mmCIF file of C-alpha atoms in Angstrom:
data_model
loop_
_atom_site.group_PDB
_atom_site.id
_atom_site.type_symbol
_atom_site.label_atom_id
_atom_site.label_comp_id
_atom_site.label_asym_id
_atom_site.label_seq_id
_atom_site.Cartn_x
_atom_site.Cartn_y
_atom_site.Cartn_z
ATOM 1 C CA MET A 1 -75.236 22.577 -132.374
ATOM 2 C CA ASN A 2 -76.080 25.938 -130.940
ATOM 3 C CA LYS A 3 -73.766 28.097 -128.918
ATOM 4 C CA GLU A 4 -75.488 27.297 -125.617
ATOM 5 C CA THR A 5 -75.000 23.539 -126.092
ATOM 6 C CA LEU A 6 -71.366 24.002 -127.124
ATOM 7 C CA LYS A 7 -70.736 26.120 -124.063
ATOM 8 C CA LYS A 8 -72.182 23.419 -121.771
ATOM 9 C CA MET A 9 -70.039 20.731 -123.414
ATOM 10 C CA ILE A 10 -66.914 22.807 -122.943
ATOM 11 C CA ILE A 11 -67.719 23.337 -119.267
ATOM 12 C CA ILE A 12 -68.419 19.613 -118.735
ATOM 13 C CA GLY A 13 -65.173 18.708 -120.501
ATOM 14 C CA ALA A 14 -63.203 21.098 -118.345
ATOM 15 C CA ILE A 15 -64.753 19.624 -115.214
ATOM 16 C CA ILE A 16 -63.917 16.085 -116.334
ATOM 17 C CA ILE A 17 -60.316 17.086 -117.095
ATOM 18 C CA ALA A 18 -60.031 18.787 -113.702
ATOM 19 C CA ILE A 19 -61.353 15.695 -111.944
ATOM 20 C CA ILE A 20 -58.889 13.489 -113.801
ATOM 21 C CA LEU A 21 -56.028 15.820 -112.869
ATOM 22 C CA VAL A 22 -57.084 15.811 -109.218
ATOM 23 C CA ILE A 23 -57.217 12.008 -109.233
ATOM 24 C CA PHE A 24 -53.769 11.690 -110.781
ATOM 25 C CA LEU A 25 -52.342 14.322 -108.424
ATOM 26 C CA THR A 26 -53.841 12.527 -105.417
ATOM 27 C CA ILE A 27 -52.387 9.195 -106.533
ATOM 28 C CA PHE A 28 -48.982 10.840 -107.073
ATOM 29 C CA ILE A 29 -48.996 12.445 -103.626
ATOM 30 C CA MET A 30 -50.097 9.231 -101.870
ATOM 31 C CA ARG A 31 -47.329 7.291 -103.580
ATOM 32 C CA LYS A 32 -44.822 9.881 -102.435
ATOM 33 C CA ILE A 33 -46.086 9.677 -98.850
ATOM 34 C CA ASN A 34 -46.079 5.893 -98.835
ATOM 35 C CA HIS A 35 -42.622 5.809 -100.359
ATOM 36 C CA LYS A 36 -41.363 8.224 -97.747
ATOM 37 C CA ASP A 37 -42.690 6.072 -94.899
ATOM 38 C CA GLU A 38 -41.040 2.944 -96.268
ATOM 39 C CA PRO A 39 -37.606 2.198 -94.853
ATOM 40 C CA PRO A 40 -34.898 2.557 -97.469
ATOM 41 C CA LYS A 41 -34.154 -0.787 -99.035
ATOM 42 C CA ILE A 42 -30.511 -1.660 -99.353
ATOM 43 C CA ASN A 43 -28.436 -4.127 -101.226
ATOM 44 C CA MET A 44 -27.699 -6.828 -98.688
ATOM 45 C CA THR A 45 -24.518 -7.699 -100.579
ATOM 46 C CA LYS A 46 -22.924 -4.764 -98.696
ATOM 47 C CA TYR A 47 -22.718 -7.102 -95.730
ATOM 48 C CA SER A 48 -20.025 -9.735 -95.679
ATOM 49 C CA GLU A 49 -20.973 -13.326 -96.390
ATOM 50 C CA LYS A 50 -20.103 -14.182 -92.803
ATOM 51 C CA ALA A 51 -22.473 -11.506 -91.463
ATOM 52 C CA ILE A 52 -25.318 -12.618 -93.764
ATOM 53 C CA LYS A 53 -24.779 -16.216 -92.698
ATOM 54 C CA VAL A 54 -25.163 -15.227 -89.046
ATOM 55 C CA MET A 55 -28.296 -13.197 -89.914
ATOM 56 C CA LYS A 56 -29.907 -16.293 -91.387
ATOM 57 C CA GLU A 57 -28.746 -18.580 -88.607
ATOM 58 C CA GLU A 58 -30.171 -16.218 -85.988
ATOM 59 C CA ASN A 59 -33.354 -15.465 -87.973
ATOM 60 C CA LEU A 60 -32.331 -11.818 -88.321
ATOM 61 C CA TYR A 61 -32.380 -11.515 -92.096
ATOM 62 C CA GLU A 62 -35.970 -10.270 -92.338
ATOM 63 C CA LYS A 63 -35.417 -7.760 -89.544
ATOM 64 C CA LEU A 64 -32.288 -6.316 -91.140
ATOM 65 C CA LYS A 65 -32.861 -6.517 -94.868
ATOM 66 C CA ASN A 66 -34.764 -3.225 -95.025
ATOM 67 C CA LYS A 67 -32.449 -1.395 -92.621
ATOM 68 C CA GLU A 68 -29.609 0.825 -93.717
ATOM 69 C CA TYR A 69 -26.230 -0.839 -93.896
ATOM 70 C CA SER A 70 -24.200 -0.516 -90.697
ATOM 71 C CA LYS A 71 -20.532 -1.429 -90.383
ATOM 72 C CA THR A 72 -21.091 -1.715 -86.630
ATOM 73 C CA ILE A 73 -23.868 -4.271 -87.122
ATOM 74 C CA GLU A 74 -21.733 -6.157 -89.627
ATOM 75 C CA VAL A 75 -18.841 -6.473 -87.163
ATOM 76 C CA VAL A 76 -21.091 -7.425 -84.239
ATOM 77 C CA LEU A 77 -22.705 -10.096 -86.415
ATOM 78 C CA GLU A 78 -19.335 -11.430 -87.537
ATOM 79 C CA ASP A 79 -18.276 -11.629 -83.899
ATOM 80 C CA LYS A 80 -21.555 -13.393 -83.098
ATOM 81 C CA LEU A 81 -22.298 -10.818 -80.398
ATOM 82 C CA PHE A 82 -25.388 -9.244 -81.948
ATOM 83 C CA ASN A 83 -28.073 -8.463 -79.363
ATOM 84 C CA GLU A 84 -31.410 -7.711 -80.963
ATOM 85 C CA LYS A 85 -32.589 -5.396 -78.180
ATOM 86 C CA TYR A 86 -29.741 -3.013 -79.042
ATOM 87 C CA LEU A 87 -30.588 -2.868 -82.759
ATOM 88 C CA ASN A 88 -31.545 0.823 -82.796
ATOM 89 C CA GLU A 89 -28.473 1.843 -80.801
ATOM 90 C CA TYR A 90 -26.175 -0.250 -83.028
ATOM 91 C CA HIS A 91 -27.332 1.879 -85.958
ATOM 92 C CA LYS A 92 -26.306 5.052 -84.101
ATOM 93 C CA ILE A 93 -22.834 3.794 -83.163
ATOM 94 C CA ASN A 94 -19.994 4.595 -85.540
ATOM 95 C CA TYR A 95 -17.558 1.755 -86.103
ATOM 96 C CA HIS A 96 -14.082 2.207 -84.625
ATOM 97 C CA ASN A 97 -11.178 -0.059 -85.417
ATOM 98 C CA ILE A 98 -10.261 -0.910 -81.833
ATOM 99 C CA ASN A 99 -9.584 -4.165 -80.064
ATOM 100 C CA ASN A 100 -12.705 -5.924 -78.820
ATOM 101 C CA PHE A 101 -15.001 -3.385 -80.473
ATOM 102 C CA SER A 102 -18.110 -5.579 -80.234
ATOM 103 C CA GLU A 103 -17.514 -6.540 -76.606
ATOM 104 C CA THR A 104 -16.819 -2.919 -75.710
ATOM 105 C CA ILE A 105 -19.982 -1.424 -77.169
ATOM 106 C CA ASN A 106 -22.092 -4.226 -75.747
ATOM 107 C CA SER A 107 -20.608 -3.564 -72.307
ATOM 108 C CA PHE A 108 -21.515 0.105 -72.581
ATOM 109 C CA LEU A 109 -25.014 -0.725 -73.835
ATOM 110 C CA THR A 110 -25.484 -3.095 -70.907
ATOM 111 C CA LYS A 111 -24.691 -0.123 -68.634
ATOM 112 C CA HIS A 112 -27.431 1.862 -70.435
ATOM 113 C CA TYR A 113 -25.154 4.134 -72.428
ATOM 114 C CA THR A 114 -26.762 5.525 -75.579
ATOM 115 C CA GLY A 115 -25.291 5.366 -79.047
ATOM 116 C CA GLU A 116 -24.486 9.079 -78.852
ATOM 117 C CA GLU A 117 -22.622 8.645 -75.577
ATOM 118 C CA ILE A 118 -20.707 5.649 -76.912
ATOM 119 C CA ASN A 119 -19.674 7.597 -80.030
ATOM 120 C CA TYR A 120 -18.312 10.386 -77.824
ATOM 121 C CA ILE A 121 -16.391 7.919 -75.662
ATOM 122 C CA LEU A 122 -14.882 6.011 -78.593
ATOM 123 C CA LYS A 123 -13.854 9.220 -80.337
ATOM 124 C CA ASN A 124 -12.557 11.254 -77.400
ATOM 125 C CA LEU A 125 -11.917 8.938 -74.457
ATOM 126 C CA ASN A 126 -10.684 5.776 -76.097
ATOM 127 C CA GLU A 127 -7.707 5.497 -73.730
ATOM 128 C CA TYR A 128 -9.998 5.612 -70.704
ATOM 129 C CA ILE A 129 -12.618 3.048 -71.666
ATOM 130 C CA ASN A 130 -11.714 0.760 -68.775
ATOM 131 C CA ILE A 131 -12.204 3.605 -66.263
ATOM 132 C CA LEU A 132 -15.764 4.091 -67.496
ATOM 133 C CA LEU A 133 -16.551 0.405 -67.717
ATOM 134 C CA ASN A 134 -15.548 -0.013 -64.080
ATOM 135 C CA MET A 135 -18.140 2.567 -63.041
ATOM 136 C CA ASP A 136 -21.904 2.755 -63.175
ATOM 137 C CA HIS A 137 -23.418 4.718 -66.041
ATOM 138 C CA ILE A 138 -22.789 8.449 -65.903
ATOM 139 C CA ASN A 139 -23.970 11.206 -68.201
ATOM 140 C CA ILE A 140 -20.588 11.609 -69.882
ATOM 141 C CA LEU A 141 -21.966 14.192 -72.325
ATOM 142 C CA GLU A 142 -22.297 16.641 -69.403
ATOM 143 C CA TYR A 143 -18.527 16.935 -69.514
ATOM 144 C CA LYS A 144 -17.902 17.146 -73.261
ATOM 145 C CA ASP A 145 -17.904 20.959 -73.475
ATOM 146 C CA ILE A 146 -15.960 21.544 -70.251
ATOM 147 C CA SER A 147 -12.451 22.500 -71.339
ATOM 148 C CA ASN A 148 -10.726 21.626 -68.056
ATOM 149 C CA PHE A 149 -12.403 18.222 -67.667
ATOM 150 C CA ASN A 150 -9.903 15.530 -66.659
ATOM 151 C CA ILE A 151 -11.280 12.017 -66.909
ATOM 152 C CA ASN A 152 -8.704 10.748 -64.405
ATOM 153 C CA LYS A 153 -10.612 12.774 -61.796
ATOM 154 C CA LEU A 154 -14.053 11.592 -62.913
ATOM 155 C CA GLU A 155 -14.834 9.651 -59.762
ATOM 156 C CA ARG A 156 -13.790 12.644 -57.661
ATOM 157 C CA TYR A 157 -16.120 14.896 -59.690
ATOM 158 C CA ILE A 158 -19.022 12.531 -59.114
ATOM 159 C CA ASN A 159 -18.407 12.197 -55.379
ATOM 160 C CA TYR A 160 -17.907 15.945 -54.898
ATOM 161 C CA GLN A 161 -21.105 16.757 -56.777
ATOM 162 C CA LYS A 162 -23.071 14.348 -54.597
ATOM 163 C CA GLU A 163 -21.919 16.282 -51.551
ATOM 164 C CA ASN A 164 -22.325 19.707 -53.185
ATOM 165 C CA THR A 165 -25.522 19.573 -55.211
ATOM 166 C CA LYS A 166 -25.738 23.373 -55.394
ATOM 167 C CA TYR A 167 -22.828 23.453 -57.864
ATOM 168 C CA ASP A 168 -23.262 22.799 -61.565
ATOM 169 C CA THR A 169 -20.989 20.324 -63.333
ATOM 170 C CA LYS A 170 -18.628 22.971 -64.716
ATOM 171 C CA THR A 171 -18.080 24.438 -61.254
ATOM 172 C CA VAL A 172 -17.568 20.979 -59.769
ATOM 173 C CA VAL A 173 -14.856 20.193 -62.334
ATOM 174 C CA THR A 174 -12.988 23.416 -61.568
ATOM 175 C CA TYR A 175 -13.257 23.054 -57.802
ATOM 176 C CA VAL A 176 -12.061 19.448 -57.848
ATOM 177 C CA ASN A 177 -9.202 20.365 -60.183
ATOM 178 C CA ILE A 178 -8.154 23.042 -57.692
ATOM 179 C CA GLY A 179 -8.259 20.357 -54.991
ATOM 180 C CA LEU A 180 -11.219 21.530 -52.942
ATOM 181 C CA ASP A 181 -12.525 17.990 -52.538
ATOM 182 C CA LEU A 182 -9.366 17.200 -50.566
ATOM 183 C CA LYS A 183 -8.172 18.509 -47.219
ATOM 184 C CA GLY A 184 -5.663 21.295 -47.674
ATOM 185 C CA TYR A 185 -2.015 20.169 -47.650
ATOM 186 C CA SER A 186 -3.055 16.493 -47.819
ATOM 187 C CA SER A 187 -1.998 16.189 -51.470
ATOM 188 C CA TYR A 188 0.186 18.632 -53.358
ATOM 189 C CA ASN A 189 2.822 18.988 -56.038
ATOM 190 C CA THR A 190 6.171 20.679 -55.418
ATOM 191 C CA TYR A 191 7.601 23.026 -58.014
ATOM 192 C CA THR A 192 11.226 22.935 -59.070
ATOM 193 C CA THR A 193 13.456 25.913 -58.366
ATOM 194 C CA ASP A 194 13.507 26.653 -62.090
ATOM 195 C CA GLU A 195 9.705 26.761 -62.222
ATOM 196 C CA ALA A 196 9.556 29.093 -59.246
ATOM 197 C CA GLU A 197 12.241 31.392 -60.637
ATOM 198 C CA ASN A 198 11.098 31.651 -64.254
ATOM 199 C CA ASN A 199 7.315 31.643 -64.130
ATOM 200 C CA LEU A 200 5.643 34.809 -62.879
ATOM 201 C CA SER A 201 2.208 33.203 -63.196
ATOM 202 C CA ILE A 202 2.996 30.279 -60.904
ATOM 203 C CA LEU A 203 0.134 29.288 -58.589
ATOM 204 C CA VAL A 204 0.985 28.787 -54.933
ATOM 205 C CA ASN A 205 -1.728 27.538 -52.588
ATOM 206 C CA LYS A 206 -2.468 24.581 -50.322
ATOM 207 C CA TYR A 207 -1.982 22.187 -53.250
ATOM 208 C CA HIS A 208 1.119 23.737 -54.884
ATOM 209 C CA LYS A 209 4.329 24.059 -52.881
ATOM 210 C CA LEU A 210 7.617 25.872 -53.384
ATOM 211 C CA PRO A 211 10.992 24.229 -52.689
ATOM 212 C CA ASP A 212 12.027 24.796 -49.078
ATOM 213 C CA ASN A 213 15.290 26.431 -50.103
ATOM 214 C CA TYR A 214 13.876 28.649 -52.849
ATOM 215 C CA GLU A 215 14.848 32.311 -52.698
ATOM 216 C CA PRO A 216 14.283 34.667 -55.673
ATOM 217 C CA SER A 217 17.502 35.776 -57.325
ATOM 218 C CA ASP A 218 16.494 39.384 -58.039
ATOM 219 C CA LEU A 219 14.980 40.674 -54.802
ATOM 220 C CA THR A 220 14.823 44.476 -54.806
ATOM 221 C CA GLU A 221 14.130 46.961 -52.029
ATOM 222 C CA LEU A 222 10.935 49.001 -52.141
ATOM 223 C CA SER A 223 11.317 52.733 -51.664
ATOM 224 C CA TYR A 224 9.155 52.655 -48.532
ATOM 225 C CA LYS A 225 10.944 51.663 -45.318
ATOM 226 C CA ASN A 226 9.652 51.218 -41.799
ATOM 227 C CA GLY A 227 12.551 52.523 -39.760
ATOM 228 C CA ASN A 228 15.444 50.235 -40.611
ATOM 229 C CA TYR A 229 13.139 47.470 -41.899
ATOM 230 C CA LYS A 230 13.327 46.969 -45.657
ATOM 231 C CA TYR A 231 10.596 45.465 -47.846
ATOM 232 C CA LEU A 232 11.717 43.257 -50.733
ATOM 233 C CA LEU A 233 10.028 42.086 -53.936
ATOM 234 C CA ARG A 234 11.350 40.639 -57.150
ATOM 235 C CA LYS A 235 12.643 43.393 -59.430
ATOM 236 C CA GLU A 236 9.732 43.456 -61.892
ATOM 237 C CA ALA A 237 7.150 43.325 -59.102
ATOM 238 C CA ALA A 238 8.962 46.027 -57.118
ATOM 239 C CA GLU A 239 8.986 48.410 -60.084
ATOM 240 C CA ALA A 240 5.292 47.739 -60.718
ATOM 241 C CA PHE A 241 4.477 48.330 -57.055
ATOM 242 C CA GLU A 242 6.076 51.781 -57.159
ATOM 243 C CA LYS A 243 3.896 52.652 -60.169
ATOM 244 C CA LEU A 244 0.829 51.313 -58.359
ATOM 245 C CA THR A 245 1.400 53.447 -55.265
ATOM 246 C CA SER A 246 2.065 56.543 -57.377
ATOM 247 C CA ALA A 247 -1.155 56.040 -59.337
ATOM 248 C CA ALA A 248 -3.104 55.535 -56.118
ATOM 249 C CA LEU A 249 -1.691 58.732 -54.669
ATOM 250 C CA LEU A 250 -3.123 60.687 -57.619
ATOM 251 C CA ASP A 251 -6.557 59.435 -56.526
ATOM 252 C CA ASN A 252 -5.794 60.347 -52.926
ATOM 253 C CA VAL A 253 -5.480 56.656 -52.019
ATOM 254 C CA ILE A 254 -2.520 56.200 -49.676
ATOM 255 C CA PHE A 255 -1.284 52.803 -48.571
ATOM 256 C CA TYR A 256 1.993 51.292 -47.404
ATOM 257 C CA PRO A 257 3.490 47.798 -47.453
ATOM 258 C CA PHE A 258 3.645 45.946 -44.154
ATOM 259 C CA SER A 259 4.865 42.564 -45.394
ATOM 260 C CA ALA A 260 6.510 41.586 -48.686
ATOM 261 C CA TYR A 261 9.066 38.826 -49.351
ATOM 262 C CA ARG A 262 9.294 36.239 -46.577
ATOM 263 C CA SER A 263 11.714 33.333 -46.614
ATOM 264 C CA PHE A 264 10.732 29.735 -45.836
ATOM 265 C CA GLU A 265 12.301 30.122 -42.406
ATOM 266 C CA THR A 266 10.424 33.346 -41.634
ATOM 267 C CA GLN A 267 7.125 31.802 -42.729
ATOM 268 C CA ASN A 268 7.830 28.786 -40.553
ATOM 269 C CA ILE A 269 8.354 31.023 -37.505
ATOM 270 C CA LEU A 270 5.123 32.936 -38.189
ATOM 271 C CA TYR A 271 3.003 29.856 -38.846
ATOM 272 C CA SER A 272 4.340 28.050 -35.779
ATOM 273 C CA ARG A 273 3.487 31.062 -33.628
ATOM 274 C CA TYR A 274 -0.078 31.178 -34.951
ATOM 275 C CA LYS A 275 -0.476 27.419 -34.619
ATOM 276 C CA ASN A 276 0.680 27.441 -31.018
ATOM 277 C CA ARG A 277 -1.630 30.347 -30.239
ATOM 278 C CA ASP A 278 -4.824 29.320 -32.087
ATOM 279 C CA GLY A 279 -4.369 25.672 -33.001
ATOM 280 C CA GLU A 280 -3.590 24.193 -36.412
ATOM 281 C CA GLU A 281 -7.133 24.188 -37.788
ATOM 282 C CA LYS A 282 -7.708 27.878 -37.169
ATOM 283 C CA ALA A 283 -4.180 28.899 -38.128
ATOM 284 C CA ASP A 284 -4.691 27.216 -41.503
ATOM 285 C CA THR A 285 -7.563 29.584 -42.261
ATOM 286 C CA TYR A 286 -5.405 32.696 -42.202
ATOM 287 C CA SER A 287 -1.765 31.692 -42.473
ATOM 288 C CA ALA A 288 -0.011 29.580 -45.090
ATOM 289 C CA ARG A 289 2.263 26.809 -43.967
ATOM 290 C CA PRO A 290 5.971 27.250 -44.837
ATOM 291 C CA GLY A 291 6.566 26.480 -48.500
ATOM 292 C CA PHE A 292 2.972 27.264 -49.408
ATOM 293 C CA SER A 293 3.153 31.047 -49.100
ATOM 294 C CA GLU A 294 3.144 33.432 -52.051
ATOM 295 C CA HIS A 295 5.368 35.717 -49.991
ATOM 296 C CA GLN A 296 8.250 33.272 -50.507
ATOM 297 C CA LEU A 297 7.868 33.901 -54.257
ATOM 298 C CA GLY A 298 8.742 37.552 -53.784
ATOM 299 C CA LEU A 299 5.675 38.471 -55.830
ATOM 300 C CA ALA A 300 3.186 39.168 -53.035
ATOM 301 C CA VAL A 301 2.875 42.152 -50.751
ATOM 302 C CA ASP A 302 0.483 42.979 -47.940
ATOM 303 C CA VAL A 303 -0.560 46.630 -47.851
ATOM 304 C CA ARG A 304 -2.373 48.796 -45.329
ATOM 305 C CA SER A 305 -4.222 52.056 -45.637
ATOM 306 C CA ASN A 306 -2.423 55.004 -44.111
ATOM 307 C CA THR A 307 -5.217 55.260 -41.533
ATOM 308 C CA LEU A 308 -5.073 51.582 -40.472
ATOM 309 C CA GLY A 309 -2.563 49.245 -38.929
ATOM 310 C CA ASP A 310 -2.876 46.149 -41.092
ATOM 311 C CA ASN A 311 -5.806 46.401 -43.506
ATOM 312 C CA LEU A 312 -7.382 48.462 -46.279
ATOM 313 C CA THR A 313 -10.391 50.690 -45.797
ATOM 314 C CA ASN A 314 -13.430 49.708 -47.848
ATOM 315 C CA GLU A 315 -12.766 52.624 -50.188
ATOM 316 C CA HIS A 316 -9.136 51.633 -50.674
ATOM 317 C CA TYR A 317 -10.118 47.984 -51.194
ATOM 318 C CA LYS A 318 -12.567 49.045 -53.900
ATOM 319 C CA TRP A 319 -9.860 51.127 -55.555
ATOM 320 C CA MET A 320 -7.477 48.173 -55.450
ATOM 321 C CA LEU A 321 -10.027 45.852 -57.067
ATOM 322 C CA GLU A 322 -10.699 48.354 -59.824
ATOM 323 C CA ASN A 323 -7.149 49.514 -60.526
ATOM 324 C CA SER A 324 -4.398 47.176 -59.321
ATOM 325 C CA TYR A 325 -4.610 44.982 -62.452
ATOM 326 C CA LYS A 326 -3.491 47.946 -64.577
ATOM 327 C CA TYR A 327 -0.106 47.589 -62.906
ATOM 328 C CA GLY A 328 0.029 43.779 -62.917
ATOM 329 C CA PHE A 329 -1.429 43.030 -59.476
ATOM 330 C CA ILE A 330 -4.543 41.159 -58.380
ATOM 331 C CA VAL A 331 -6.253 40.941 -54.996
ATOM 332 C CA ARG A 332 -5.381 37.339 -54.248
ATOM 333 C CA TYR A 333 -7.897 36.602 -51.476
ATOM 334 C CA PRO A 334 -10.930 38.791 -52.252
ATOM 335 C CA LYS A 335 -13.967 39.089 -50.037
ATOM 336 C CA GLY A 336 -16.570 36.340 -50.360
ATOM 337 C CA LYS A 337 -14.210 33.781 -51.935
ATOM 338 C CA GLN A 338 -12.967 31.896 -48.905
ATOM 339 C CA HIS A 339 -14.635 28.684 -50.111
ATOM 340 C CA VAL A 340 -12.344 28.770 -53.171
ATOM 341 C CA THR A 341 -9.087 30.224 -51.860
ATOM 342 C CA GLN A 342 -9.358 28.324 -48.545
ATOM 343 C CA PHE A 343 -8.074 31.362 -46.722
ATOM 344 C CA MET A 344 -9.984 34.051 -44.918
ATOM 345 C CA GLU A 345 -10.522 37.179 -46.985
ATOM 346 C CA GLU A 346 -7.403 39.308 -47.176
ATOM 347 C CA PRO A 347 -8.245 42.545 -48.988
ATOM 348 C CA TRP A 348 -4.702 43.711 -48.279
ATOM 349 C CA HIS A 349 -2.857 40.822 -49.974
ATOM 350 C CA ILE A 350 -1.960 41.618 -53.586
ATOM 351 C CA ARG A 351 0.005 39.427 -55.973
ATOM 352 C CA TYR A 352 2.005 40.408 -59.037
ATOM 353 C CA ILE A 353 1.416 38.343 -62.207
ATOM 354 C CA GLY A 354 2.049 40.907 -64.954
ATOM 355 C CA VAL A 355 -0.288 43.400 -66.616
ATOM 356 C CA ASP A 356 -1.606 41.157 -69.414
ATOM 357 C CA LEU A 357 -2.492 38.242 -67.153
ATOM 358 C CA ALA A 358 -3.786 40.462 -64.343
ATOM 359 C CA THR A 359 -6.107 42.161 -66.827
ATOM 360 C CA LYS A 360 -7.483 38.811 -67.980
ATOM 361 C CA VAL A 361 -8.013 37.636 -64.408
ATOM 362 C CA HIS A 362 -9.717 40.922 -63.520
ATOM 363 C CA ASN A 363 -12.030 40.723 -66.534
ATOM 364 C CA SER A 364 -12.929 37.107 -65.779
ATOM 365 C CA GLY A 365 -14.226 37.905 -62.293
ATOM 366 C CA LEU A 366 -12.629 34.669 -61.068
ATOM 367 C CA THR A 367 -10.227 33.990 -58.251
ATOM 368 C CA TYR A 368 -6.709 33.234 -59.402
ATOM 369 C CA ASP A 369 -7.158 29.590 -58.347
ATOM 370 C CA GLU A 370 -10.119 29.234 -60.716
ATOM 371 C CA TYR A 371 -8.541 31.186 -63.555
ATOM 372 C CA TYR A 372 -5.311 29.207 -63.307
ATOM 373 C CA ASP A 373 -7.110 25.895 -63.657
ATOM 374 C CA LEU A 374 -9.338 27.054 -66.513
ATOM 375 C CA HIS A 375 -6.810 28.956 -68.613
ATOM 376 C CA ILE A 376 -3.232 28.266 -67.555
ATOM 377 C CA SER A 377 -2.668 24.781 -66.146
ATOM 378 C CA ASN A 378 -4.128 23.058 -69.208
#
């Protein structure tokens, strides 16, 4: 055998070996693909005898034998409440040891809830299942990442959003929690004297009332006086106000108080006067009813620029927005927020809540009503 012949035989042999390898590799790959497409086979003995008996009685054995084991399916079978059209969703639902588990998940499935939604409800809202089952299907997962979501107000959220489609779900939750879906003063809670006295962050608005007889125990005179008239604030707020006015003066911003602490009786006289003059509806847009005024807390003060009678100039308002928080105050009724505060803008009305909290409110860009619901009340 010459070298040329030997060379040809080697080449042919290599080709044959390569072809054989390709064939084996192809067979191996196809088996892998086919195996991957096959549903995982399970040992049916994982199911209870009772569940397997129901499978056979209902001609479900062939449909289920190649499916992964599911405790949920086992329980629904044992309860004889298996509904074949929900098979895929059953597999997504985690079993929970609760009364009437099978009936409950079937009720939710009937209302077109998905397995994912049902898992969220069973895990996080188990105490409120009946509330949800008494309503049409809602996208409950829209609420799962909203920290101030309160399921007891769910129906109010839904109704408010129908009427205010421009708001996203998170905004709707906050606004309803504040009470904006209700008429002001129609529903409110009343603080105790202890709460009013010992909580500088207390929220007072049309939905949170002070006791009629509440008067702060540490009212202190401000250094500024208008003739014989004295302006009072709680001691901590009064000291902070003096620092605020001194800091403003360094920036050539001069303002004076024109209303500070007001008792329940004084607020009643003022509100009644405005109501008689302008009518209740209009008076409610700019004056708080007695018991609902921050001035009764002794933590609020109205200020005016030295060039004005009862307001701040635009420049002074801007300074107040940018600096008052450094001394524990916030502008309580800022411009453009009437739809939240339910009062006309009052650039001159500042409220003491302490430096740390005022800084957080300032940085959030929220009204105090919004911030309180999102970060304090819960």
